[in-house]
Tab-separated table of C-alpha atoms and ligand atoms in Angstrom:
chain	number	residue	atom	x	y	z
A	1	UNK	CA	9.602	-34.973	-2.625
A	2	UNK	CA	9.637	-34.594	1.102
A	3	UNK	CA	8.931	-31.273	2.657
A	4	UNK	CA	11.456	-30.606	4.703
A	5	UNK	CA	13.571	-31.569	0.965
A	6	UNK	CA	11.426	-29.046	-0.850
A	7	UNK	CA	12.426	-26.385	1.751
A	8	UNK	CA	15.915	-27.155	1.596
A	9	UNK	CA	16.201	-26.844	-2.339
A	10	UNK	CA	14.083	-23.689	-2.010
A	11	UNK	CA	16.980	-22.211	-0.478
A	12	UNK	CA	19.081	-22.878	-3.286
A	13	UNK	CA	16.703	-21.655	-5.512
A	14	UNK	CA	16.676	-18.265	-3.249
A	15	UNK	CA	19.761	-18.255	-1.857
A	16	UNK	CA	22.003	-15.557	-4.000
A	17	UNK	CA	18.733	-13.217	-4.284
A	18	UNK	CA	19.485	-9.344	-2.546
A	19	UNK	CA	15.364	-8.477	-1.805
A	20	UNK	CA	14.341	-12.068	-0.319
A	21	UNK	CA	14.859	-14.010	2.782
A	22	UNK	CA	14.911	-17.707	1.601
A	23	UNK	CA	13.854	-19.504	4.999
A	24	UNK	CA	10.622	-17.193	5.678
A	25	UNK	CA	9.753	-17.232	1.576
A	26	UNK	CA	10.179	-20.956	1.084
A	27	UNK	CA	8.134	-21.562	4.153
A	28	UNK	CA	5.689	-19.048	3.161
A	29	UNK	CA	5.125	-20.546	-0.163
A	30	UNK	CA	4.659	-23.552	1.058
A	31	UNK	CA	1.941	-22.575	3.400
A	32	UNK	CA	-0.160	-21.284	1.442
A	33	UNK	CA	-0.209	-23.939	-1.228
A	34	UNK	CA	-0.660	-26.579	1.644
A	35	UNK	CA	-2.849	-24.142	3.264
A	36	UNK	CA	-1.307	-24.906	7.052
A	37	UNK	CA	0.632	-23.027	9.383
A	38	UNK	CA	4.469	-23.285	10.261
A	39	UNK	CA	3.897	-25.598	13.345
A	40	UNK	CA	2.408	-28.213	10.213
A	41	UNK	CA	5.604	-27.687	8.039
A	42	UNK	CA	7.868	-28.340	10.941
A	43	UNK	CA	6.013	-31.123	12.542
A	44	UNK	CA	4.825	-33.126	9.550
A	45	UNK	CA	8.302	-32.112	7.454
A	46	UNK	CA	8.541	-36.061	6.246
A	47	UNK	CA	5.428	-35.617	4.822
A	48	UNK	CA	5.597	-36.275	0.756
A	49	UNK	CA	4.232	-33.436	-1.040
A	50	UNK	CA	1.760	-34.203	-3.992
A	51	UNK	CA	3.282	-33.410	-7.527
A	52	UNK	CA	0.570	-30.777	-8.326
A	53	UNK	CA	1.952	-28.912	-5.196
A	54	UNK	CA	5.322	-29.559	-6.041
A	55	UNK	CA	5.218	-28.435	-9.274
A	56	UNK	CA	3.814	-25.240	-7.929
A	57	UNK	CA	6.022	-24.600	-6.027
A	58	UNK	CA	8.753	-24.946	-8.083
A	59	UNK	CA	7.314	-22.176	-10.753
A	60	UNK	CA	6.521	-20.115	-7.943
A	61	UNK	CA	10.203	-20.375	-6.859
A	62	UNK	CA	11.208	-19.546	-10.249
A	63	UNK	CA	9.211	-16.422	-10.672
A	64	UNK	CA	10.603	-14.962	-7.322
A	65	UNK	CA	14.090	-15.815	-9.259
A	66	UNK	CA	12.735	-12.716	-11.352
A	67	UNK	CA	12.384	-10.769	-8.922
A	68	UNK	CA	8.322	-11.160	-9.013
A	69	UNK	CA	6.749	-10.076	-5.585
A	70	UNK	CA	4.890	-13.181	-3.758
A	71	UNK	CA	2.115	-10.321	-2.996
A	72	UNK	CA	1.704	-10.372	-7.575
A	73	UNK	CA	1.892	-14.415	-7.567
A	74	UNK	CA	-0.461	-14.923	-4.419
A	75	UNK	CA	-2.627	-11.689	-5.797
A	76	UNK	CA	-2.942	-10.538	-2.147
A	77	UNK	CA	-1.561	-8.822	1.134
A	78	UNK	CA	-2.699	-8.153	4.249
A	79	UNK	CA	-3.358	-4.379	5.922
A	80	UNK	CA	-5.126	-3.423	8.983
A	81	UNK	CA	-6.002	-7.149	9.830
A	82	UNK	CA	-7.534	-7.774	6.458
A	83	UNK	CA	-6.247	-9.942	3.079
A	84	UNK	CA	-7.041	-7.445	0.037
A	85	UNK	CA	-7.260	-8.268	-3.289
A	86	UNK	CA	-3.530	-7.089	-5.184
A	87	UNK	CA	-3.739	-7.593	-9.048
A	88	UNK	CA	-0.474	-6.570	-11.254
A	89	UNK	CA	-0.042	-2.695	-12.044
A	90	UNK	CA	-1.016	-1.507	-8.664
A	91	UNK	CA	1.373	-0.555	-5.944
A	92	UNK	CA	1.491	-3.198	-3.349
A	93	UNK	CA	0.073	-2.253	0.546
A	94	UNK	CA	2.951	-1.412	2.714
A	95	UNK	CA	2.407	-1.837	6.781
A	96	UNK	CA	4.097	1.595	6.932
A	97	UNK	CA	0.626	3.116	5.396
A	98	UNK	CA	-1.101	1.303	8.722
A	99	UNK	CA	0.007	4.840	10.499
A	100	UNK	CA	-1.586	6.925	8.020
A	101	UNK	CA	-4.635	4.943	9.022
A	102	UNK	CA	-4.165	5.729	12.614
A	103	UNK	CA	-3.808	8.992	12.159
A	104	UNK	CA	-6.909	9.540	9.952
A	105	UNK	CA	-8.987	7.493	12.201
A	106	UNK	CA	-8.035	9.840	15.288
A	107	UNK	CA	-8.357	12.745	13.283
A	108	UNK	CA	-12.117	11.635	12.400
A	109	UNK	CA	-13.150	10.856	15.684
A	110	UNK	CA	-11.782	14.400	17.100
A	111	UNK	CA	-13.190	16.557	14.570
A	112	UNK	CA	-16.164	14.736	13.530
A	113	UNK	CA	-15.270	14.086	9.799
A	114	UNK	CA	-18.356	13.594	7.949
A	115	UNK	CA	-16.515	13.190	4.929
A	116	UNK	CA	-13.272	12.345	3.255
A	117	UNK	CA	-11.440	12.267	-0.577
A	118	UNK	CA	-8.270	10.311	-0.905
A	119	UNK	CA	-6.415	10.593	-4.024
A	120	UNK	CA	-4.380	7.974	-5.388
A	121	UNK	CA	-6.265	4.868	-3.913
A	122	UNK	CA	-4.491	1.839	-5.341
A	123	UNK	CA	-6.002	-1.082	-3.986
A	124	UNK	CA	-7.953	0.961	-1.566
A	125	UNK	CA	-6.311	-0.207	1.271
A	126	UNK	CA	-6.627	2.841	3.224
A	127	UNK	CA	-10.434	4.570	2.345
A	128	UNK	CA	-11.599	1.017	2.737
A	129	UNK	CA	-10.068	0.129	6.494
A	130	UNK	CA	-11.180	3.757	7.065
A	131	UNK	CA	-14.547	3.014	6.170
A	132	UNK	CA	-14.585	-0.395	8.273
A	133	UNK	CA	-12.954	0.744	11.111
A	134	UNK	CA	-15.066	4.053	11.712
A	135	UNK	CA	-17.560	4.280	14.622
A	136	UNK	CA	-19.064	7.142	13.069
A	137	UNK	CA	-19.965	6.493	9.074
A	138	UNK	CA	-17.967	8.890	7.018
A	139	UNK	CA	-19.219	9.218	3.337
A	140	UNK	CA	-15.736	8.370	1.583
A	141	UNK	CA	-14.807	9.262	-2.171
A	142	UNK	CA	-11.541	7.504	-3.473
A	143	UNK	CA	-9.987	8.171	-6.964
A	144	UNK	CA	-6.952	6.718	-9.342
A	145	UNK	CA	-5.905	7.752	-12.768
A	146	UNK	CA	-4.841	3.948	-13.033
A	147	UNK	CA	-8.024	1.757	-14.686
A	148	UNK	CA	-5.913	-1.344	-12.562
A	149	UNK	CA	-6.011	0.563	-9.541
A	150	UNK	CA	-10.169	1.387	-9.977
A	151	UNK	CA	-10.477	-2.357	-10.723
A	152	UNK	CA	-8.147	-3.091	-7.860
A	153	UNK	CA	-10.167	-1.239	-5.429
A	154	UNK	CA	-13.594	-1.632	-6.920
A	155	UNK	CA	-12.257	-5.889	-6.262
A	156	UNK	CA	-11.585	-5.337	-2.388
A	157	UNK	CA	-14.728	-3.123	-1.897
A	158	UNK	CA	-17.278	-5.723	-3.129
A	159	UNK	CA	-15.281	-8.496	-0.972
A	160	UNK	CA	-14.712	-6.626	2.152
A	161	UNK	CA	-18.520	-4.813	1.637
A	162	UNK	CA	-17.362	-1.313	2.161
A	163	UNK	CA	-19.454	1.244	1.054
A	164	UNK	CA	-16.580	3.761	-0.157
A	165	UNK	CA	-17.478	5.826	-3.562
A	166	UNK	CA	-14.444	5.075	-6.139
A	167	UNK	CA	-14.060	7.635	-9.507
A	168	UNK	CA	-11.514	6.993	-12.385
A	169	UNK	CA	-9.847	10.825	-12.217
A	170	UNK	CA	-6.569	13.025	-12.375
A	171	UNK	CA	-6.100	14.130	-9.112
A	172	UNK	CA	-9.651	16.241	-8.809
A	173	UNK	CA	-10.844	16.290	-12.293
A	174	UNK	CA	-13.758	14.653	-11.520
A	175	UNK	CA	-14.510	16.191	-7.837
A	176	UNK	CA	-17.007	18.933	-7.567
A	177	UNK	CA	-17.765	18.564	-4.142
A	178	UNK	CA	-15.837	19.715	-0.940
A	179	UNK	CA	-14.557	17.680	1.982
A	180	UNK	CA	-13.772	17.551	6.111
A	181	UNK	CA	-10.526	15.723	4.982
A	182	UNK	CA	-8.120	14.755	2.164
A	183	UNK	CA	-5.565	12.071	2.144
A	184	UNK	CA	-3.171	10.950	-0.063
A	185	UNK	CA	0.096	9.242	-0.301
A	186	UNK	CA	0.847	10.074	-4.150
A	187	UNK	CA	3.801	8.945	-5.672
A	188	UNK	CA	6.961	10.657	-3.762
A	189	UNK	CA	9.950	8.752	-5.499
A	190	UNK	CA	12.703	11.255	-7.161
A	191	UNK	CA	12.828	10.121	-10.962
A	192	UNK	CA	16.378	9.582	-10.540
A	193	UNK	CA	16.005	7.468	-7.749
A	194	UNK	CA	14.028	5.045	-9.678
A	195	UNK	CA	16.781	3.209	-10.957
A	196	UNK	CA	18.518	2.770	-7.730
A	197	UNK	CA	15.712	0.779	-6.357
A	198	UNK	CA	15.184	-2.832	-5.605
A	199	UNK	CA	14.453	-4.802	-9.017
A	200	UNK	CA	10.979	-5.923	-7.089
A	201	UNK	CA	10.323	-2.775	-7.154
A	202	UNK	CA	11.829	-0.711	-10.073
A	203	UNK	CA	11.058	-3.914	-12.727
A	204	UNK	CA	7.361	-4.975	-11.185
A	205	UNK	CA	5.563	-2.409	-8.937
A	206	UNK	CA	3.825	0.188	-11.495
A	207	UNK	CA	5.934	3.692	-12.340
A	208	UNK	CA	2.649	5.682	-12.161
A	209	UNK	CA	2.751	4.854	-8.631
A	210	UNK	CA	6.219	6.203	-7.495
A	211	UNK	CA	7.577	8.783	-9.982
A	212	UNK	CA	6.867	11.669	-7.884
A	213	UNK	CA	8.969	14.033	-10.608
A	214	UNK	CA	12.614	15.524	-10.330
A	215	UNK	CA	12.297	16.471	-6.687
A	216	UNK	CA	9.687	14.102	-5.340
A	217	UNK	CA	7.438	17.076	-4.483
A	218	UNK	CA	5.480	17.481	-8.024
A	219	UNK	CA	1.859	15.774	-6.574
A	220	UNK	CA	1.935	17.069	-3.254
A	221	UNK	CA	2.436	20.634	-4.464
A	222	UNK	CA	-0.840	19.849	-7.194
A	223	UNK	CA	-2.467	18.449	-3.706
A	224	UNK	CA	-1.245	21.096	-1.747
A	225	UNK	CA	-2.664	23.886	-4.447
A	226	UNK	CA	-5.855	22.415	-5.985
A	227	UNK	CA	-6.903	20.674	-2.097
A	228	UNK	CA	-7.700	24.536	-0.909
A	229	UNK	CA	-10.314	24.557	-3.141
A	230	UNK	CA	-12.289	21.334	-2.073
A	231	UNK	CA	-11.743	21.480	1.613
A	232	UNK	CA	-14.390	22.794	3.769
A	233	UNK	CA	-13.490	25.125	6.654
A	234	UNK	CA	-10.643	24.176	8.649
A	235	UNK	CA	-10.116	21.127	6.919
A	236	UNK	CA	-7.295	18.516	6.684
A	237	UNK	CA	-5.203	17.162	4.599
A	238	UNK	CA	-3.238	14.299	5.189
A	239	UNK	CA	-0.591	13.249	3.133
A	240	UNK	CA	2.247	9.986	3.725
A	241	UNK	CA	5.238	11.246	2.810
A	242	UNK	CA	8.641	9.645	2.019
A	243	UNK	CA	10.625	9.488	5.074
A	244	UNK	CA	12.936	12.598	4.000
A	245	UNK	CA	10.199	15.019	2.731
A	246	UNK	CA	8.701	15.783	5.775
A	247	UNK	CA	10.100	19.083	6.260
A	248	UNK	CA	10.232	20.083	2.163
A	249	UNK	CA	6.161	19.318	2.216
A	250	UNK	CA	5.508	21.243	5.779
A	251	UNK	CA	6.955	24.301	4.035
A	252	UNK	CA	5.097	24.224	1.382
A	253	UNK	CA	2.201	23.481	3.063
A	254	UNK	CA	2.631	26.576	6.211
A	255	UNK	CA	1.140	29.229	4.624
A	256	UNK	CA	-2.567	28.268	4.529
A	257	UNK	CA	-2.281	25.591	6.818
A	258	UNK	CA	-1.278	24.561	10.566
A	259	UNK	CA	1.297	21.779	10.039
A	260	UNK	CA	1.771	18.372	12.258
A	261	UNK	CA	4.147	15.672	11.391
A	262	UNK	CA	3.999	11.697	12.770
A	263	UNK	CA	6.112	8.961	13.183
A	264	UNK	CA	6.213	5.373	11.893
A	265	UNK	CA	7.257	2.339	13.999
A	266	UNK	CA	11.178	2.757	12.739
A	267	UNK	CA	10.752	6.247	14.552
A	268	UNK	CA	10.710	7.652	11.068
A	269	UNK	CA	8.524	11.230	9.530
A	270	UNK	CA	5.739	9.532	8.033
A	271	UNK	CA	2.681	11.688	7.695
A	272	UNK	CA	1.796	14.856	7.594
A	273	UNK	CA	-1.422	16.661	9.075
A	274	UNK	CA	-2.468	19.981	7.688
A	275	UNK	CA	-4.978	21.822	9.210
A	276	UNK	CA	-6.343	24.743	6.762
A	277	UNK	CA	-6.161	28.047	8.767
A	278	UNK	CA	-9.361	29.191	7.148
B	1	SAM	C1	2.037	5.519	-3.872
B	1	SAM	S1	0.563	4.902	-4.646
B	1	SAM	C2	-0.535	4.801	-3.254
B	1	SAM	C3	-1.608	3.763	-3.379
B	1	SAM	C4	-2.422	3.496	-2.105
B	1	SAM	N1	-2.999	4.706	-1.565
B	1	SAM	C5	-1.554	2.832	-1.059
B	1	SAM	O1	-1.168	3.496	-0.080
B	1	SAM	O2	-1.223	1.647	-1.226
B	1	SAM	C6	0.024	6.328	-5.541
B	1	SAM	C7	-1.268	6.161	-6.343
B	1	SAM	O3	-1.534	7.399	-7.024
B	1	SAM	C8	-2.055	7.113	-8.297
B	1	SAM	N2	-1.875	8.287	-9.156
B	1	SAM	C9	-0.774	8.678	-9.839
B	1	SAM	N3	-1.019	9.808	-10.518
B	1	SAM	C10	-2.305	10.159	-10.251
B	1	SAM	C11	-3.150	11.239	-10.688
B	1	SAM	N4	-2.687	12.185	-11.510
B	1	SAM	N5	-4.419	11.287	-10.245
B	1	SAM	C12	-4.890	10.315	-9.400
B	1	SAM	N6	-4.144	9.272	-8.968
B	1	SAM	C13	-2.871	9.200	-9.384
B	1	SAM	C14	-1.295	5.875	-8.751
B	1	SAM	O4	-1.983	5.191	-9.765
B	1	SAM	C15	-1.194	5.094	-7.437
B	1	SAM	O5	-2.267	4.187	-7.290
């Protein structure tokens, strides 16, 4: 089969599907099993593809029918200008998380972070970059209750050589240290709202990642609670938050701490910067 007559019956394939655009995916498949570029695709689209490929393609195409994200079927994503590692029963990286990097990065270079604890570090997208975008070297400890997630990340810190300190634990169990900073983005997603979501999401990406209880507040008031005890003196946390919590989490968080709140790119609340008053 031709490519430009793969591509066309990849739309078909894709074409009644709510999460997926079929022109970028089918392209995008077919990429990365010819591993070229678009300008290739386009330019060589008589080109007859070989039947190993085709066949590929084809079960790839029928997995997405099931609504299985590329990011499970390629086993990666890119964050920050990197690929990472994603295996099955971890929460995919989302580019919205890029600003919680920003922010922490800033934060560290202001206050001269010598060290930071992020719970909940699925792949370890974000105490990773962190550690590889840093000037300064902050000593970073990252913990999951998920065993996929401490593979996940233990997988992208060995390829991308990090140096960050990963611990199987619920939420500080295991921490008997204290910290310059603390960052999470735990699961925020109302219980109820489960359901509602994208099958992608609701049927693929792991529950332990986005129940985040009736309300959507249950981890960050744990966090908010248990982080007093393992910050240092005037320390952060730093929490991403789902776009409609922002002002729920500030006011649970004003009493023992000085409260900032950023933006994404959609102009949305994204994160949340606590400073403790103490
Ligand atoms: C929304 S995901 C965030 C993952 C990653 N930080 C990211 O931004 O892609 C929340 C993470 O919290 C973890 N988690 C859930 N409950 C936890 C607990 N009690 N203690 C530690 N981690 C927990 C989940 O396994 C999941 O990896």
């Amino acid at each position: 089969m031709k490519i430009k007559d793969a591509l066309i019956e990849g739309r078909e394939f894709l074409k009644n599907l709510e999460y997926t655009d079929p022109t970028f995916e089918t392209r995008r498949i077919l990429t990365e099993l010819l591993n070229k570029d678009l300008y290739y695709l386009i330019a060589h689209d008589e080109e007859e593809l070989e039947k190993s490929v085709e066949e590929k393609y084809f079960n790839i195409l029928i997995k997405r029918q099931c609504g299985i994200p590329l990011q499970y079927i390629f086993g990666k994503e890119d964050f920050y200008g990197r690929t990472f590692t994603v295996l099955e029963n971890v929460l995919i990286p989302r580019q919205d998380t890029e600003i919680s990097v920003e922010v922490i990065l800033k934060l560290n270079k202001k206050n001269n972070i010598k060290n930071m604890l992020e719970i909940g570090c699925g792949t370890g997208i974000v105490s990773i970059t962190v550690d590889l975008e840093s000037e300064e070297k902050i000593d970073i400890t990252s913990v999951d209750i998920s065993p996929f997630a401490i593979k996940n990340s233990n997988i992208n810190k060995k390829n991308l050589k990090s140096n960050i300190k990963i611990l199987k634990s619920n939420l500080f169990e295991k921490i008997n240290e204290k910290f310059d900073l603390i960052y999470s983005n735990p699961p925020y997603i109302k219980s109820s709202e489960i359901e509602n979501l994208q099958i992608e999401v609701r049927n693929h990406e792991p529950r332990l990642a986005l129940d985040g209880g009736s309300d959507g507040l249950y981890f960050y008031r744990k966090i908010i609670k248990q982080s007093q005890n393992y910050l240092n003196k005037n320390g952060f946390l730093v929490f991403e938050i789902g776009h409609d919590e922002a002002e729920d989490i500030s006011s649970l968080m004003r009493k023992n701490f000085k409260v900032e709140i950023f933006k994404d790119l959609n102009n949305l609340d994204r994160v949340v910067v606590g400073q403790l008053k103490v």
